[in-house]
PDB file of C-alpha atoms and ligand atoms in Angstrom:
ATOM      1  CA  UNK A 987      25.982  -1.216   1.135  1.00 79.00           C
ATOM      2  CA  UNK A 988      24.972   0.646   4.275  1.00 83.00           C
ATOM      3  CA  UNK A 989      21.262   1.359   4.520  1.00 96.00           C
ATOM      4  CA  UNK A 990      19.856   4.115   6.671  1.00 96.00           C
ATOM      5  CA  UNK A 991      16.337   4.197   8.031  1.00 98.00           C
ATOM      6  CA  UNK A 992      14.590   7.556   8.069  1.00 98.00           C
ATOM      7  CA  UNK A 993      11.789   8.238  10.564  1.00 98.00           C
ATOM      8  CA  UNK A 994       8.372   7.893   8.972  1.00 98.00           C
ATOM      9  CA  UNK A 995       4.841   8.901   9.822  1.00 98.00           C
ATOM     10  CA  UNK A 996       2.094   6.404   9.098  1.00 98.00           C
ATOM     11  CA  UNK A 997      -1.685   6.428   9.299  1.00 98.00           C
ATOM     12  CA  UNK A 998      -3.316   3.149  10.334  1.00 98.00           C
ATOM     13  CA  UNK A 999      -6.844   2.036  11.149  1.00 98.00           C
ATOM     14  CA  UNK A1000      -7.406  -0.840  13.618  1.00 98.00           C
ATOM     15  CA  UNK A1001      -9.446  -3.797  12.254  1.00 98.00           C
ATOM     16  CA  UNK A1002     -12.052  -3.475  15.006  1.00 98.00           C
ATOM     17  CA  UNK A1003     -14.881  -3.961  12.493  1.00 97.00           C
ATOM     18  CA  UNK A1004     -12.981  -6.107  10.022  1.00 98.00           C
ATOM     19  CA  UNK A1005     -14.922  -8.890   8.320  1.00 97.00           C
ATOM     20  CA  UNK A1006     -15.268 -10.416   4.878  1.00 97.00           C
ATOM     21  CA  UNK A1007     -18.939 -10.087   3.953  1.00 96.00           C
ATOM     22  CA  UNK A1008     -18.536  -9.213   0.273  1.00 97.00           C
ATOM     23  CA  UNK A1009     -15.991 -10.126  -2.359  1.00 98.00           C
ATOM     24  CA  UNK A1010     -14.339  -7.454  -4.500  1.00 97.00           C
ATOM     25  CA  UNK A1011     -11.056  -9.267  -5.137  1.00 97.00           C
ATOM     26  CA  UNK A1012     -10.152 -12.960  -5.608  1.00 97.00           C
ATOM     27  CA  UNK A1013      -8.707 -13.235  -2.080  1.00 97.00           C
ATOM     28  CA  UNK A1014     -12.036 -12.497  -0.403  1.00 97.00           C
ATOM     29  CA  UNK A1015     -14.225 -15.508   0.383  1.00 97.00           C
ATOM     30  CA  UNK A1016     -17.213 -14.529   2.568  1.00 97.00           C
ATOM     31  CA  UNK A1017     -17.752 -18.179   3.544  1.00 97.00           C
ATOM     32  CA  UNK A1018     -14.345 -18.308   5.259  1.00 96.00           C
ATOM     33  CA  UNK A1019     -14.509 -17.150   8.870  1.00 94.00           C
ATOM     34  CA  UNK A1020     -12.256 -14.364  10.120  1.00 97.00           C
ATOM     35  CA  UNK A1021     -10.741 -14.537  13.603  1.00 98.00           C
ATOM     36  CA  UNK A1022     -11.288 -10.951  14.686  1.00 98.00           C
ATOM     37  CA  UNK A1023      -9.238 -10.979  17.925  1.00 98.00           C
ATOM     38  CA  UNK A1024      -6.362 -12.531  15.988  1.00 98.00           C
ATOM     39  CA  UNK A1025      -6.671  -9.918  13.227  1.00 98.00           C
ATOM     40  CA  UNK A1026      -6.425  -7.229  15.870  1.00 98.00           C
ATOM     41  CA  UNK A1027      -3.366  -8.797  17.516  1.00 98.00           C
ATOM     42  CA  UNK A1028      -1.614  -9.154  14.158  1.00 98.00           C
ATOM     43  CA  UNK A1029      -2.374  -5.532  13.320  1.00 98.00           C
ATOM     44  CA  UNK A1030      -1.146  -4.366  16.745  1.00 98.00           C
ATOM     45  CA  UNK A1031       2.123  -6.241  16.188  1.00 98.00           C
ATOM     46  CA  UNK A1032       2.663  -4.268  13.002  1.00 98.00           C
ATOM     47  CA  UNK A1033       1.792  -0.956  14.677  1.00 98.00           C
ATOM     48  CA  UNK A1034       4.085  -1.718  17.630  1.00 98.00           C
ATOM     49  CA  UNK A1035       6.871  -2.743  15.282  1.00 98.00           C
ATOM     50  CA  UNK A1036       6.731   0.624  13.533  1.00 98.00           C
ATOM     51  CA  UNK A1037       6.762   2.440  16.851  1.00 98.00           C
ATOM     52  CA  UNK A1038       9.666   0.413  18.207  1.00 98.00           C
ATOM     53  CA  UNK A1039      11.649   1.384  15.108  1.00 98.00           C
ATOM     54  CA  UNK A1040      11.048   5.042  15.942  1.00 98.00           C
ATOM     55  CA  UNK A1041       8.248   5.736  13.479  1.00 98.00           C
ATOM     56  CA  UNK A1042       5.105   7.692  14.310  1.00 98.00           C
ATOM     57  CA  UNK A1043       1.779   5.923  13.878  1.00 98.00           C
ATOM     58  CA  UNK A1044      -1.375   8.035  13.715  1.00 98.00           C
ATOM     59  CA  UNK A1045      -4.707   6.314  14.190  1.00 98.00           C
ATOM     60  CA  UNK A1046      -7.761   6.672  11.993  1.00 98.00           C
ATOM     61  CA  UNK A1047     -11.042   5.931  13.804  1.00 98.00           C
ATOM     62  CA  UNK A1048     -12.598   2.722  12.362  1.00 98.00           C
ATOM     63  CA  UNK A1049     -16.258   2.743  11.316  1.00 97.00           C
ATOM     64  CA  UNK A1050     -18.603  -0.225  11.822  1.00 95.00           C
ATOM     65  CA  UNK A1051     -20.106   0.023   8.329  1.00 95.00           C
ATOM     66  CA  UNK A1052     -16.692  -0.073   6.620  1.00 98.00           C
ATOM     67  CA  UNK A1053     -15.016  -3.478   7.179  1.00 97.00           C
ATOM     68  CA  UNK A1054     -12.202  -2.796   4.677  1.00 98.00           C
ATOM     69  CA  UNK A1055     -11.169   0.434   6.373  1.00 98.00           C
ATOM     70  CA  UNK A1056      -8.232  -1.397   7.977  1.00 98.00           C
ATOM     71  CA  UNK A1057      -6.559  -1.114   4.549  1.00 98.00           C
ATOM     72  CA  UNK A1058      -5.689   2.512   5.221  1.00 98.00           C
ATOM     73  CA  UNK A1059      -3.262   2.707   2.294  1.00 98.00           C
ATOM     74  CA  UNK A1060      -6.220   2.998  -0.071  1.00 98.00           C
ATOM     75  CA  UNK A1061      -7.666   6.156   1.475  1.00 98.00           C
ATOM     76  CA  UNK A1062      -5.265   8.784   0.116  1.00 98.00           C
ATOM     77  CA  UNK A1063      -1.825   9.535  -1.302  1.00 98.00           C
ATOM     78  CA  UNK A1064       0.327  12.018   0.576  1.00 98.00           C
ATOM     79  CA  UNK A1065       3.469  13.560  -0.903  1.00 98.00           C
ATOM     80  CA  UNK A1066       5.224  16.752   0.259  1.00 97.00           C
ATOM     81  CA  UNK A1067       2.491  17.254   2.843  1.00 97.00           C
ATOM     82  CA  UNK A1068      -0.150  17.414   0.105  1.00 98.00           C
ATOM     83  CA  UNK A1069      -3.081  15.035   0.075  1.00 98.00           C
ATOM     84  CA  UNK A1070      -4.721  13.512  -2.969  1.00 98.00           C
ATOM     85  CA  UNK A1071      -7.920  11.956  -1.673  1.00 98.00           C
ATOM     86  CA  UNK A1072      -9.247   8.624  -2.907  1.00 98.00           C
ATOM     87  CA  UNK A1073     -12.325   7.705  -4.891  1.00 98.00           C
ATOM     88  CA  UNK A1074     -13.134   4.026  -4.620  1.00 98.00           C
ATOM     89  CA  UNK A1075     -14.070   1.728  -7.486  1.00 98.00           C
ATOM     90  CA  UNK A1076     -16.648  -0.237  -5.451  1.00 98.00           C
ATOM     91  CA  UNK A1077     -19.606   1.265  -3.568  1.00 98.00           C
ATOM     92  CA  UNK A1078     -18.826  -0.941  -0.532  1.00 97.00           C
ATOM     93  CA  UNK A1079     -15.767   1.188   0.183  1.00 98.00           C
ATOM     94  CA  UNK A1080     -16.896   4.577  -1.139  1.00 98.00           C
ATOM     95  CA  UNK A1081     -17.457   6.205   2.260  1.00 98.00           C
ATOM     96  CA  UNK A1082     -13.871   5.543   3.341  1.00 98.00           C
ATOM     97  CA  UNK A1083     -12.701   8.407   1.130  1.00 98.00           C
ATOM     98  CA  UNK A1084     -14.602  11.005   3.159  1.00 98.00           C
ATOM     99  CA  UNK A1085     -13.432   9.503   6.466  1.00 98.00           C
ATOM    100  CA  UNK A1086      -9.851   9.994   5.318  1.00 98.00           C
ATOM    101  CA  UNK A1087     -10.433  13.547   4.097  1.00 98.00           C
ATOM    102  CA  UNK A1088     -12.032  14.400   7.455  1.00 97.00           C
ATOM    103  CA  UNK A1089      -8.968  13.064   9.242  1.00 98.00           C
ATOM    104  CA  UNK A1090      -6.593  15.215   7.193  1.00 98.00           C
ATOM    105  CA  UNK A1091      -8.712  18.341   7.645  1.00 97.00           C
ATOM    106  CA  UNK A1092      -8.834  17.737  11.396  1.00 97.00           C
ATOM    107  CA  UNK A1093      -5.074  17.222  11.579  1.00 97.00           C
ATOM    108  CA  UNK A1094      -3.720  20.498  10.302  1.00 96.00           C
ATOM    109  CA  UNK A1095      -3.707  19.939   6.545  1.00 97.00           C
ATOM    110  CA  UNK A1096      -4.729  23.185   4.824  1.00 96.00           C
ATOM    111  CA  UNK A1097      -7.710  23.098   2.474  1.00 95.00           C
ATOM    112  CA  UNK A1098      -5.427  24.091  -0.432  1.00 95.00           C
ATOM    113  CA  UNK A1099      -3.289  21.026   0.207  1.00 97.00           C
ATOM    114  CA  UNK A1100      -6.188  18.555   0.172  1.00 98.00           C
ATOM    115  CA  UNK A1101      -7.615  17.576  -3.200  1.00 98.00           C
ATOM    116  CA  UNK A1102     -10.868  15.693  -3.614  1.00 98.00           C
ATOM    117  CA  UNK A1103     -10.366  13.720  -6.828  1.00 98.00           C
ATOM    118  CA  UNK A1104     -12.650  13.644  -9.857  1.00 98.00           C
ATOM    119  CA  UNK A1105     -11.438  10.248 -11.032  1.00 98.00           C
ATOM    120  CA  UNK A1106     -11.283   6.849  -9.377  1.00 98.00           C
ATOM    121  CA  UNK A1107      -8.026   6.206  -7.549  1.00 98.00           C
ATOM    122  CA  UNK A1108      -7.452   3.909  -4.596  1.00 98.00           C
ATOM    123  CA  UNK A1109      -4.670   5.862  -2.961  1.00 98.00           C
ATOM    124  CA  UNK A1110      -1.416   4.105  -2.267  1.00 98.00           C
ATOM    125  CA  UNK A1111      -3.026   0.872  -3.355  1.00 98.00           C
ATOM    126  CA  UNK A1112      -2.221   2.014  -6.896  1.00 98.00           C
ATOM    127  CA  UNK A1113       0.207   4.921  -6.412  1.00 98.00           C
ATOM    128  CA  UNK A1114       3.797   4.219  -5.379  1.00 98.00           C
ATOM    129  CA  UNK A1115       6.202   7.065  -4.699  1.00 98.00           C
ATOM    130  CA  UNK A1116       9.824   6.706  -5.737  1.00 98.00           C
ATOM    131  CA  UNK A1117      12.451   9.426  -5.632  1.00 97.00           C
ATOM    132  CA  UNK A1118      11.906  10.404  -9.264  1.00 98.00           C
ATOM    133  CA  UNK A1119       8.435   9.193 -10.167  1.00 98.00           C
ATOM    134  CA  UNK A1120       4.944   8.432  -9.109  1.00 98.00           C
ATOM    135  CA  UNK A1121       4.236   4.891 -10.304  1.00 98.00           C
ATOM    136  CA  UNK A1122       0.562   4.396 -11.005  1.00 98.00           C
ATOM    137  CA  UNK A1123      -1.273   1.100 -11.435  1.00 98.00           C
ATOM    138  CA  UNK A1124      -4.407   0.688 -13.534  1.00 98.00           C
ATOM    139  CA  UNK A1125      -6.476  -2.147 -14.899  1.00 97.00           C
ATOM    140  CA  UNK A1126      -8.586  -3.221 -11.933  1.00 98.00           C
ATOM    141  CA  UNK A1127      -9.248  -0.245  -9.660  1.00 97.00           C
ATOM    142  CA  UNK A1128      -7.732   3.173 -10.356  1.00 97.00           C
ATOM    143  CA  UNK A1129      -8.822   4.874 -13.558  1.00 97.00           C
ATOM    144  CA  UNK A1130      -6.132   5.865 -16.075  1.00 97.00           C
ATOM    145  CA  UNK A1131      -7.651   9.349 -15.853  1.00 98.00           C
ATOM    146  CA  UNK A1132      -6.538   9.536 -12.229  1.00 98.00           C
ATOM    147  CA  UNK A1133      -2.938   9.423 -13.416  1.00 98.00           C
ATOM    148  CA  UNK A1134      -3.149  12.842 -15.091  1.00 97.00           C
ATOM    149  CA  UNK A1135      -4.969  14.173 -12.085  1.00 98.00           C
ATOM    150  CA  UNK A1136      -2.192  12.966  -9.770  1.00 98.00           C
ATOM    151  CA  UNK A1137       0.545  14.319 -12.030  1.00 98.00           C
ATOM    152  CA  UNK A1138      -1.100  17.733 -12.140  1.00 98.00           C
ATOM    153  CA  UNK A1139      -1.640  17.828  -8.377  1.00 98.00           C
ATOM    154  CA  UNK A1140       1.776  16.579  -7.276  1.00 98.00           C
ATOM    155  CA  UNK A1141       3.854  17.892 -10.155  1.00 97.00           C
ATOM    156  CA  UNK A1142       5.710  14.603 -10.367  1.00 98.00           C
ATOM    157  CA  UNK A1143       6.032  12.518 -13.512  1.00 98.00           C
ATOM    158  CA  UNK A1144       3.522   9.711 -13.411  1.00 98.00           C
ATOM    159  CA  UNK A1145       4.390   6.353 -14.930  1.00 98.00           C
ATOM    160  CA  UNK A1146       1.278   4.352 -15.779  1.00 98.00           C
ATOM    161  CA  UNK A1147       1.557   0.583 -15.313  1.00 98.00           C
ATOM    162  CA  UNK A1148      -0.998  -1.966 -16.509  1.00 98.00           C
ATOM    163  CA  UNK A1149      -1.926  -4.711 -14.080  1.00 98.00           C
ATOM    164  CA  UNK A1150      -3.180  -7.879 -15.783  1.00 98.00           C
ATOM    165  CA  UNK A1151      -3.664 -10.552 -13.080  1.00 98.00           C
ATOM    166  CA  UNK A1152      -6.772 -10.158 -10.856  1.00 98.00           C
ATOM    167  CA  UNK A1153      -4.933 -11.555  -7.818  1.00 98.00           C
ATOM    168  CA  UNK A1154      -2.639  -8.520  -8.094  1.00 98.00           C
ATOM    169  CA  UNK A1155      -5.423  -5.998  -8.444  1.00 98.00           C
ATOM    170  CA  UNK A1156      -3.561  -3.125  -6.781  1.00 98.00           C
ATOM    171  CA  UNK A1157      -0.053  -1.949  -7.647  1.00 98.00           C
ATOM    172  CA  UNK A1158       1.028  -2.474  -4.027  1.00 98.00           C
ATOM    173  CA  UNK A1159       0.423  -6.212  -4.357  1.00 98.00           C
ATOM    174  CA  UNK A1160       2.854  -6.433  -7.292  1.00 98.00           C
ATOM    175  CA  UNK A1161       5.529  -3.811  -6.646  1.00 98.00           C
ATOM    176  CA  UNK A1162       7.173  -2.302  -3.615  1.00 98.00           C
ATOM    177  CA  UNK A1163       9.502   0.695  -3.230  1.00 98.00           C
ATOM    178  CA  UNK A1164      12.556  -0.207  -1.168  1.00 98.00           C
ATOM    179  CA  UNK A1165      14.489   3.053  -1.215  1.00 98.00           C
ATOM    180  CA  UNK A1166      14.922   6.022  -3.557  1.00 97.00           C
ATOM    181  CA  UNK A1167      14.402   4.656  -7.053  1.00 98.00           C
ATOM    182  CA  UNK A1168      14.963   1.067  -5.951  1.00 98.00           C
ATOM    183  CA  UNK A1169      12.026  -1.310  -6.210  1.00 98.00           C
ATOM    184  CA  UNK A1170      11.089  -4.967  -6.168  1.00 98.00           C
ATOM    185  CA  UNK A1171       8.297  -6.377  -8.321  1.00 99.00           C
ATOM    186  CA  UNK A1172       6.605  -9.430  -9.783  1.00 98.00           C
ATOM    187  CA  UNK A1173       6.831  -9.092 -13.590  1.00 98.00           C
ATOM    188  CA  UNK A1174       3.950 -11.452 -14.418  1.00 98.00           C
ATOM    189  CA  UNK A1175       1.478  -9.088 -12.754  1.00 98.00           C
ATOM    190  CA  UNK A1176       2.144  -6.516 -15.500  1.00 98.00           C
ATOM    191  CA  UNK A1177       1.411  -6.285 -19.221  1.00 98.00           C
ATOM    192  CA  UNK A1178       4.379  -6.928 -21.542  1.00 98.00           C
ATOM    193  CA  UNK A1179       4.705  -3.208 -22.275  1.00 98.00           C
ATOM    194  CA  UNK A1180       4.651  -2.279 -18.611  1.00 98.00           C
ATOM    195  CA  UNK A1181       7.279  -4.956 -17.898  1.00 98.00           C
ATOM    196  CA  UNK A1182       9.493  -3.310 -20.489  1.00 98.00           C
ATOM    197  CA  UNK A1183       8.923   0.088 -18.844  1.00 98.00           C
ATOM    198  CA  UNK A1184       9.871  -1.356 -15.462  1.00 98.00           C
ATOM    199  CA  UNK A1185      13.024  -2.939 -16.899  1.00 98.00           C
ATOM    200  CA  UNK A1186      13.991   0.387 -18.434  1.00 98.00           C
ATOM    201  CA  UNK A1187      13.395   2.468 -15.304  1.00 98.00           C
ATOM    202  CA  UNK A1188      14.634  -0.083 -12.787  1.00 98.00           C
ATOM    203  CA  UNK A1189      17.311  -2.265 -14.393  1.00 98.00           C
ATOM    204  CA  UNK A1190      18.591  -3.281 -10.937  1.00 98.00           C
ATOM    205  CA  UNK A1191      15.233  -4.110  -9.410  1.00 98.00           C
ATOM    206  CA  UNK A1192      14.806  -7.130  -7.198  1.00 98.00           C
ATOM    207  CA  UNK A1193      12.697  -9.508  -9.267  1.00 98.00           C
ATOM    208  CA  UNK A1194      10.224 -11.465  -7.180  1.00 98.00           C
ATOM    209  CA  UNK A1195       9.081 -14.983  -8.028  1.00 98.00           C
ATOM    210  CA  UNK A1196       5.579 -16.409  -8.095  1.00 98.00           C
ATOM    211  CA  UNK A1197       5.737 -18.132  -4.686  1.00 98.00           C
ATOM    212  CA  UNK A1198       6.699 -14.957  -2.849  1.00 98.00           C
ATOM    213  CA  UNK A1199       4.246 -12.814  -4.810  1.00 98.00           C
ATOM    214  CA  UNK A1200       1.427 -15.291  -4.112  1.00 98.00           C
ATOM    215  CA  UNK A1201       1.682 -14.739  -0.339  1.00 98.00           C
ATOM    216  CA  UNK A1202       1.587 -10.974  -0.968  1.00 98.00           C
ATOM    217  CA  UNK A1203       5.300 -10.693  -0.236  1.00 98.00           C
ATOM    218  CA  UNK A1204       5.349  -7.472  -2.231  1.00 98.00           C
ATOM    219  CA  UNK A1205       2.857  -5.847   0.078  1.00 98.00           C
ATOM    220  CA  UNK A1206       5.799  -4.512   2.065  1.00 98.00           C
ATOM    221  CA  UNK A1207       6.829  -1.284   3.762  1.00 98.00           C
ATOM    222  CA  UNK A1208      10.419  -0.060   3.800  1.00 98.00           C
ATOM    223  CA  UNK A1209      11.857   2.747   5.913  1.00 98.00           C
ATOM    224  CA  UNK A1210      15.060   2.716   3.872  1.00 98.00           C
ATOM    225  CA  UNK A1211      16.624  -0.011   5.981  1.00 98.00           C
ATOM    226  CA  UNK A1212      13.959  -2.214   7.597  1.00 98.00           C
ATOM    227  CA  UNK A1213      11.573  -3.946   5.246  1.00 98.00           C
ATOM    228  CA  UNK A1214       8.378  -5.098   6.959  1.00 98.00           C
ATOM    229  CA  UNK A1215       6.803  -7.860   4.895  1.00 98.00           C
ATOM    230  CA  UNK A1216       4.639 -10.985   5.195  1.00 98.00           C
ATOM    231  CA  UNK A1217       6.769 -13.649   6.871  1.00 98.00           C
ATOM    232  CA  UNK A1218       5.522 -16.311   4.431  1.00 98.00           C
ATOM    233  CA  UNK A1219       7.535 -14.629   1.666  1.00 98.00           C
ATOM    234  CA  UNK A1220      10.566 -16.661   2.679  1.00 98.00           C
ATOM    235  CA  UNK A1221      12.361 -16.293  -0.649  1.00 98.00           C
ATOM    236  CA  UNK A1222      12.690 -12.532  -0.186  1.00 98.00           C
ATOM    237  CA  UNK A1223      14.698 -12.467   3.003  1.00 98.00           C
ATOM    238  CA  UNK A1224      18.084 -13.426   1.565  1.00 98.00           C
ATOM    239  CA  UNK A1225      17.947 -11.173  -1.515  1.00 98.00           C
ATOM    240  CA  UNK A1226      16.910  -8.248   0.695  1.00 98.00           C
ATOM    241  CA  UNK A1227      19.768  -8.908   3.117  1.00 98.00           C
ATOM    242  CA  UNK A1228      22.197  -9.156   0.216  1.00 97.00           C
ATOM    243  CA  UNK A1229      21.209  -5.582  -0.693  1.00 97.00           C
ATOM    244  CA  UNK A1230      21.811  -4.385   2.842  1.00 98.00           C
ATOM    245  CA  UNK A1231      18.196  -4.307   3.996  1.00 98.00           C
ATOM    246  CA  UNK A1232      16.917  -5.802   7.211  1.00 98.00           C
ATOM    247  CA  UNK A1233      13.780  -7.828   6.445  1.00 98.00           C
ATOM    248  CA  UNK A1234      11.237  -8.148   9.240  1.00 98.00           C
ATOM    249  CA  UNK A1235       8.632 -10.860   8.708  1.00 98.00           C
ATOM    250  CA  UNK A1236       5.140 -10.390  10.108  1.00 98.00           C
ATOM    251  CA  UNK A1237       2.070 -12.589  10.170  1.00 98.00           C
ATOM    252  CA  UNK A1238      -1.006 -10.721   8.964  1.00 98.00           C
ATOM    253  CA  UNK A1239      -2.782 -13.929   7.953  1.00 97.00           C
ATOM    254  CA  UNK A1240      -6.255 -12.763   8.990  1.00 98.00           C
ATOM    255  CA  UNK A1241      -5.967  -9.589   6.941  1.00 98.00           C
ATOM    256  CA  UNK A1242      -4.820 -11.616   3.954  1.00 97.00           C
ATOM    257  CA  UNK A1243      -8.398 -12.944   3.876  1.00 98.00           C
ATOM    258  CA  UNK A1244      -9.457  -9.477   2.722  1.00 98.00           C
ATOM    259  CA  UNK A1245      -6.703  -9.364   0.123  1.00 97.00           C
ATOM    260  CA  UNK A1246      -4.210  -7.197   1.969  1.00 98.00           C
ATOM    261  CA  UNK A1247      -1.151  -7.272   4.175  1.00 98.00           C
ATOM    262  CA  UNK A1248       1.524  -4.988   5.624  1.00 98.00           C
ATOM    263  CA  UNK A1249       1.472  -2.214   3.026  1.00 98.00           C
ATOM    264  CA  UNK A1250      -2.307  -2.166   2.630  1.00 98.00           C
ATOM    265  CA  UNK A1251      -2.620  -1.433   6.350  1.00 98.00           C
ATOM    266  CA  UNK A1252      -0.164   1.454   6.165  1.00 98.00           C
ATOM    267  CA  UNK A1253      -0.640   4.879   4.604  1.00 98.00           C
ATOM    268  CA  UNK A1254       2.575   6.899   4.591  1.00 98.00           C
ATOM    269  CA  UNK A1255       2.263  10.574   5.448  1.00 98.00           C
ATOM    270  CA  UNK A1256       5.150  12.178   3.553  1.00 98.00           C
ATOM    271  CA  UNK A1257       6.011  15.710   4.672  1.00 92.00           C
TER     272      UNK A1257
HETATM  273  N1  LIG B2222     -10.573  -5.836   0.509  1.00 87.96           N
HETATM  274  C1  LIG B2222      -9.844  -4.698   0.086  1.00 87.96           C
HETATM  275  C2  LIG B2222     -10.205  -4.369  -1.357  1.00 87.96           C
HETATM  276  O1  LIG B2222     -10.367  -5.279  -2.123  1.00 87.96           O
HETATM  277  C3  LIG B2222      -8.362  -4.944   0.211  1.00 87.96           C
HETATM  278  C4  LIG B2222      -7.534  -3.755  -0.076  1.00 87.96           C
HETATM  279  C5  LIG B2222      -6.079  -4.047   0.078  1.00 87.96           C
HETATM  280  N2  LIG B2222      -5.317  -2.870   0.061  1.00 87.96           N
HETATM  281  C6  LIG B2222      -4.255  -2.646  -0.723  1.00 87.96           C
HETATM  282  N3  LIG B2222      -3.593  -1.559  -0.545  1.00 87.96           N
HETATM  283  N4  LIG B2222      -3.927  -3.468  -1.672  1.00 87.96           N
HETATM  284  O2  LIG B2222     -10.339  -3.238  -1.733  1.00 87.96           O
END
């Protein structure tokens, strides 16, 4: 099958102030040192990779008091040029939501197209956009109430999915949209009922095993042809190629110490 890439626009925030000083997910160990220059180089490799593939990367100004701001995917959800802001579950990250909203307001998004949410949602950490649906994770971060709010705002059917394993605390650590209504996911991260929903909606999904999920292999970004993913997810390369995708492995090892990888660092701005 021939796969075509479509040009994308991403928002990213350099890990200039990245550090692990608190722990809000099982990946974060404040006693483990972070190599900041290396984190920056790894992040720049990802940014440059997007640009070399013809994608646009916008930059969000990092703030010294917000070490997790590098995970830009959590700051909003943007579909059809409309922005659903975030509301974070933990106070450590709360101020990131406003920083994102300010960016959108300063970059030509009309007030009517920017919604400040009433309920907790961590942006694309828990919302995944497919052609037909908005998949919405819950269980650790985003409130189930945010699902109705997103459905009302975007006018897209929202499919709620229950996450059950704390290592896969955001939907984007357990499921990734490859193209259209094609996804890959790690079933064990979901409740039995949600697994059944996923099987029903995506009977042809690429099923990911524990080894590849455990290196955050699902924290991937696809442009319809190229799939940028953690290079340690070695078991995913062949199955992706067999489907006509071009996997591109990246090392974001320093950012894994905060519990994120490729997708977490990338917020897609969908027009
Ligand atoms: N330390 C951050 C947190 O726990 C990591 C966020 C990762 N981002 C993501 N989209 N999964 O909130």
